[in-house]
């Protein structure tokens, strides 16, 4: 797929103000999340307790930084930015979470990843993006490396998954147009 065939659109949920943007995609996001939850959650996830309200709460929490990836108005996947350091026009760093439909894995996800990185660095002004993955998630690891992320650390037994200690890996990438922090 060519780079210009997809676009990013925000999914915004604000129940307090009764403001919703692109809510029509929520059922597909819910199905996608359920399908790949084993790569996104540990035993302590509040989303696991009640998937519907948990995912609504999560999207509302990260709004306005939950981005749909659309190709001809079909949902391909999503990116979300969480644990943002900075505020308003002065964002420093964030963790990126991603999930795509299987038929888009491969070249499409690599192109989307590169475009999302460019968007985060050029449009949002973020200086550093981070990702936390389970070591067995080799597909996301490959996309991260392809996009210039480097492994910063492996945290042994950092959490529990299915009642067993689970390692986590942290990857990051800096905005090359900014000075790297040492």
Tab-separated table of C-alpha atoms in Angstrom:
chain	number	residue	atom	x	y	z
A	1	UNK	CA	0.000	0.000	0.000
A	2	UNK	CA	1.178	3.463	-0.806
A	3	UNK	CA	1.839	5.954	1.946
A	4	UNK	CA	-0.848	8.362	0.714
A	5	UNK	CA	-3.641	5.778	0.925
A	6	UNK	CA	-4.082	6.085	4.678
A	7	UNK	CA	-4.800	8.918	7.058
A	8	UNK	CA	-4.871	9.545	10.786
A	9	UNK	CA	-8.022	10.788	12.469
A	10	UNK	CA	-8.646	11.373	16.146
A	11	UNK	CA	-11.113	9.311	18.117
A	12	UNK	CA	-12.233	11.539	20.965
A	13	UNK	CA	-14.521	10.566	23.813
A	14	UNK	CA	-15.460	13.152	26.423
A	15	UNK	CA	-18.517	11.937	28.330
A	16	UNK	CA	-18.479	14.847	30.770
A	17	UNK	CA	-18.851	17.415	27.969
A	18	UNK	CA	-20.841	15.002	25.793
A	19	UNK	CA	-18.345	15.460	22.961
A	20	UNK	CA	-17.576	12.522	20.682
A	21	UNK	CA	-15.570	12.485	17.466
A	22	UNK	CA	-15.400	9.438	15.152
A	23	UNK	CA	-17.328	7.335	17.655
A	24	UNK	CA	-18.676	5.237	14.772
A	25	UNK	CA	-15.322	3.388	14.768
A	26	UNK	CA	-15.556	2.386	18.434
A	27	UNK	CA	-17.137	-1.072	17.801
A	28	UNK	CA	-14.283	-1.947	15.432
A	29	UNK	CA	-11.687	-0.657	17.919
A	30	UNK	CA	-13.339	-2.777	20.612
A	31	UNK	CA	-13.165	-5.909	18.437
A	32	UNK	CA	-9.554	-5.185	17.475
A	33	UNK	CA	-8.587	-4.613	21.105
A	34	UNK	CA	-10.230	-7.850	22.237
A	35	UNK	CA	-8.525	-9.781	19.432
A	36	UNK	CA	-5.008	-8.611	20.404
A	37	UNK	CA	-5.467	-7.900	24.113
A	38	UNK	CA	-2.809	-10.470	25.031
A	39	UNK	CA	-0.199	-8.133	23.480
A	40	UNK	CA	-1.608	-5.012	25.100
A	41	UNK	CA	-2.471	-5.933	28.688
A	42	UNK	CA	-1.083	-7.580	31.804
A	43	UNK	CA	-2.959	-9.087	34.753
A	44	UNK	CA	-3.402	-5.653	36.369
A	45	UNK	CA	-5.200	-3.975	33.479
A	46	UNK	CA	-8.393	-2.210	34.459
A	47	UNK	CA	-9.641	-2.738	30.899
A	48	UNK	CA	-9.735	-6.515	31.480
A	49	UNK	CA	-12.252	-6.103	34.305
A	50	UNK	CA	-14.924	-4.696	32.000
A	51	UNK	CA	-13.714	-4.436	28.425
A	52	UNK	CA	-16.426	-2.049	27.220
A	53	UNK	CA	-16.226	0.575	29.950
A	54	UNK	CA	-12.485	-0.015	30.402
A	55	UNK	CA	-11.745	0.789	26.769
A	56	UNK	CA	-14.083	3.804	26.828
A	57	UNK	CA	-12.277	5.059	29.951
A	58	UNK	CA	-8.868	4.486	28.327
A	59	UNK	CA	-9.737	6.349	25.120
A	60	UNK	CA	-11.220	9.201	27.128
A	61	UNK	CA	-8.073	9.327	29.285
A	62	UNK	CA	-5.675	9.563	26.314
A	63	UNK	CA	-7.960	11.853	24.255
A	64	UNK	CA	-7.191	13.810	22.162
A	65	UNK	CA	-4.249	11.506	21.411
A	66	UNK	CA	-6.039	8.377	20.220
A	67	UNK	CA	-5.492	8.181	16.461
A	68	UNK	CA	-7.368	5.972	14.044
A	69	UNK	CA	-5.500	4.746	10.978
A	70	UNK	CA	-7.965	4.739	8.100
A	71	UNK	CA	-7.644	3.557	4.519
A	72	UNK	CA	-10.601	4.555	2.323
A	73	UNK	CA	-12.621	5.035	5.542
A	74	UNK	CA	-11.858	1.463	6.663
A	75	UNK	CA	-10.255	1.091	10.090
A	76	UNK	CA	-6.783	-0.420	9.755
A	77	UNK	CA	-5.627	0.081	13.320
A	78	UNK	CA	-4.771	2.748	15.855
A	79	UNK	CA	-1.999	4.606	17.627
A	80	UNK	CA	-2.412	6.109	21.083
A	81	UNK	CA	-0.102	8.370	23.045
A	82	UNK	CA	-0.119	7.924	26.794
A	83	UNK	CA	1.850	9.085	29.823
A	84	UNK	CA	2.696	12.325	28.039
A	85	UNK	CA	5.346	14.505	29.640
A	86	UNK	CA	4.798	18.194	28.916
A	87	UNK	CA	1.580	19.970	28.045
A	88	UNK	CA	-0.199	21.943	25.358
A	89	UNK	CA	2.299	23.064	22.706
A	90	UNK	CA	5.315	21.879	24.725
A	91	UNK	CA	5.165	18.077	24.638
A	92	UNK	CA	8.425	16.363	25.531
A	93	UNK	CA	7.810	12.613	25.456
A	94	UNK	CA	5.098	9.983	25.349
A	95	UNK	CA	4.573	6.248	25.201
A	96	UNK	CA	3.059	4.994	21.987
A	97	UNK	CA	0.600	2.089	21.871
A	98	UNK	CA	-0.428	0.538	18.571
A	99	UNK	CA	-2.601	-2.221	17.206
A	100	UNK	CA	-3.522	-3.132	13.607
A	101	UNK	CA	-5.831	-5.546	11.842
A	102	UNK	CA	-3.875	-8.569	10.613
A	103	UNK	CA	-4.453	-7.859	6.928
A	104	UNK	CA	-2.453	-4.625	7.350
A	105	UNK	CA	0.588	-6.200	9.011
A	106	UNK	CA	3.879	-5.791	7.166
A	107	UNK	CA	4.695	-2.957	4.778
A	108	UNK	CA	1.522	-1.032	5.596
A	109	UNK	CA	2.245	-0.956	9.347
A	110	UNK	CA	5.840	0.100	8.691
A	111	UNK	CA	4.683	2.978	6.478
A	112	UNK	CA	2.029	3.952	9.029
A	113	UNK	CA	4.641	3.811	11.807
A	114	UNK	CA	7.026	6.097	9.916
A	115	UNK	CA	4.207	8.529	9.134
A	116	UNK	CA	3.001	8.540	12.727
A	117	UNK	CA	6.541	9.227	13.958
A	118	UNK	CA	6.813	12.135	11.538
A	119	UNK	CA	3.423	13.434	12.699
A	120	UNK	CA	4.444	13.201	16.387
A	121	UNK	CA	7.769	14.937	15.813
A	122	UNK	CA	6.754	17.580	13.267
A	123	UNK	CA	3.124	18.330	14.116
A	124	UNK	CA	3.020	17.667	17.867
A	125	UNK	CA	6.619	18.675	18.575
A	126	UNK	CA	7.336	15.600	20.680
A	127	UNK	CA	11.047	15.047	21.255
A	128	UNK	CA	11.035	11.397	22.379
A	129	UNK	CA	8.689	8.476	21.826
A	130	UNK	CA	8.822	5.308	23.892
A	131	UNK	CA	7.194	1.898	23.600
A	132	UNK	CA	6.866	-0.934	26.103
A	133	UNK	CA	6.383	-4.391	24.637
A	134	UNK	CA	6.411	-7.996	25.715
A	135	UNK	CA	9.602	-9.664	24.410
A	136	UNK	CA	7.556	-12.264	22.489
A	137	UNK	CA	5.830	-9.516	20.458
A	138	UNK	CA	8.324	-9.788	17.603
A	139	UNK	CA	6.013	-8.119	15.061
A	140	UNK	CA	5.876	-4.830	16.965
A	141	UNK	CA	9.586	-5.097	17.799
A	142	UNK	CA	10.319	-5.298	14.060
A	143	UNK	CA	8.189	-2.240	13.313
A	144	UNK	CA	9.818	-0.301	16.153
A	145	UNK	CA	13.321	-1.119	14.888
A	146	UNK	CA	12.318	-0.282	11.319
A	147	UNK	CA	11.131	3.128	12.563
A	148	UNK	CA	14.444	3.826	14.328
A	149	UNK	CA	13.543	2.821	17.892
A	150	UNK	CA	16.355	1.330	19.940
A	151	UNK	CA	16.084	-0.950	22.941
A	152	UNK	CA	16.770	0.933	26.150
A	153	UNK	CA	16.114	-1.778	28.694
A	154	UNK	CA	14.712	-5.167	29.509
A	155	UNK	CA	12.825	-5.273	32.778
A	156	UNK	CA	12.866	-8.822	34.123
A	157	UNK	CA	9.693	-10.037	35.825
A	158	UNK	CA	8.297	-6.493	35.713
A	159	UNK	CA	4.642	-7.531	35.757
A	160	UNK	CA	2.375	-10.567	35.845
A	161	UNK	CA	0.709	-12.085	32.809
A	162	UNK	CA	-1.595	-15.062	33.262
A	163	UNK	CA	-0.303	-15.285	36.856
A	164	UNK	CA	3.353	-15.638	35.797
A	165	UNK	CA	6.197	-13.089	35.927
A	166	UNK	CA	6.478	-11.275	32.608
A	167	UNK	CA	9.473	-9.387	31.227
A	168	UNK	CA	9.014	-6.059	29.442
A	169	UNK	CA	11.231	-4.320	26.906
A	170	UNK	CA	11.453	-0.550	26.539
A	171	UNK	CA	12.280	1.002	23.166
A	172	UNK	CA	12.669	4.679	22.315
A	173	UNK	CA	13.423	7.068	19.490
A	174	UNK	CA	14.408	10.727	19.597
A	175	UNK	CA	13.368	13.441	17.192
A	176	UNK	CA	16.512	13.721	15.078
A	177	UNK	CA	15.867	17.432	14.506
A	178	UNK	CA	16.138	18.054	18.242
A	179	UNK	CA	19.257	17.765	20.367
A	180	UNK	CA	19.515	14.366	22.013
A	181	UNK	CA	19.435	14.343	25.765
A	182	UNK	CA	22.307	12.570	27.446
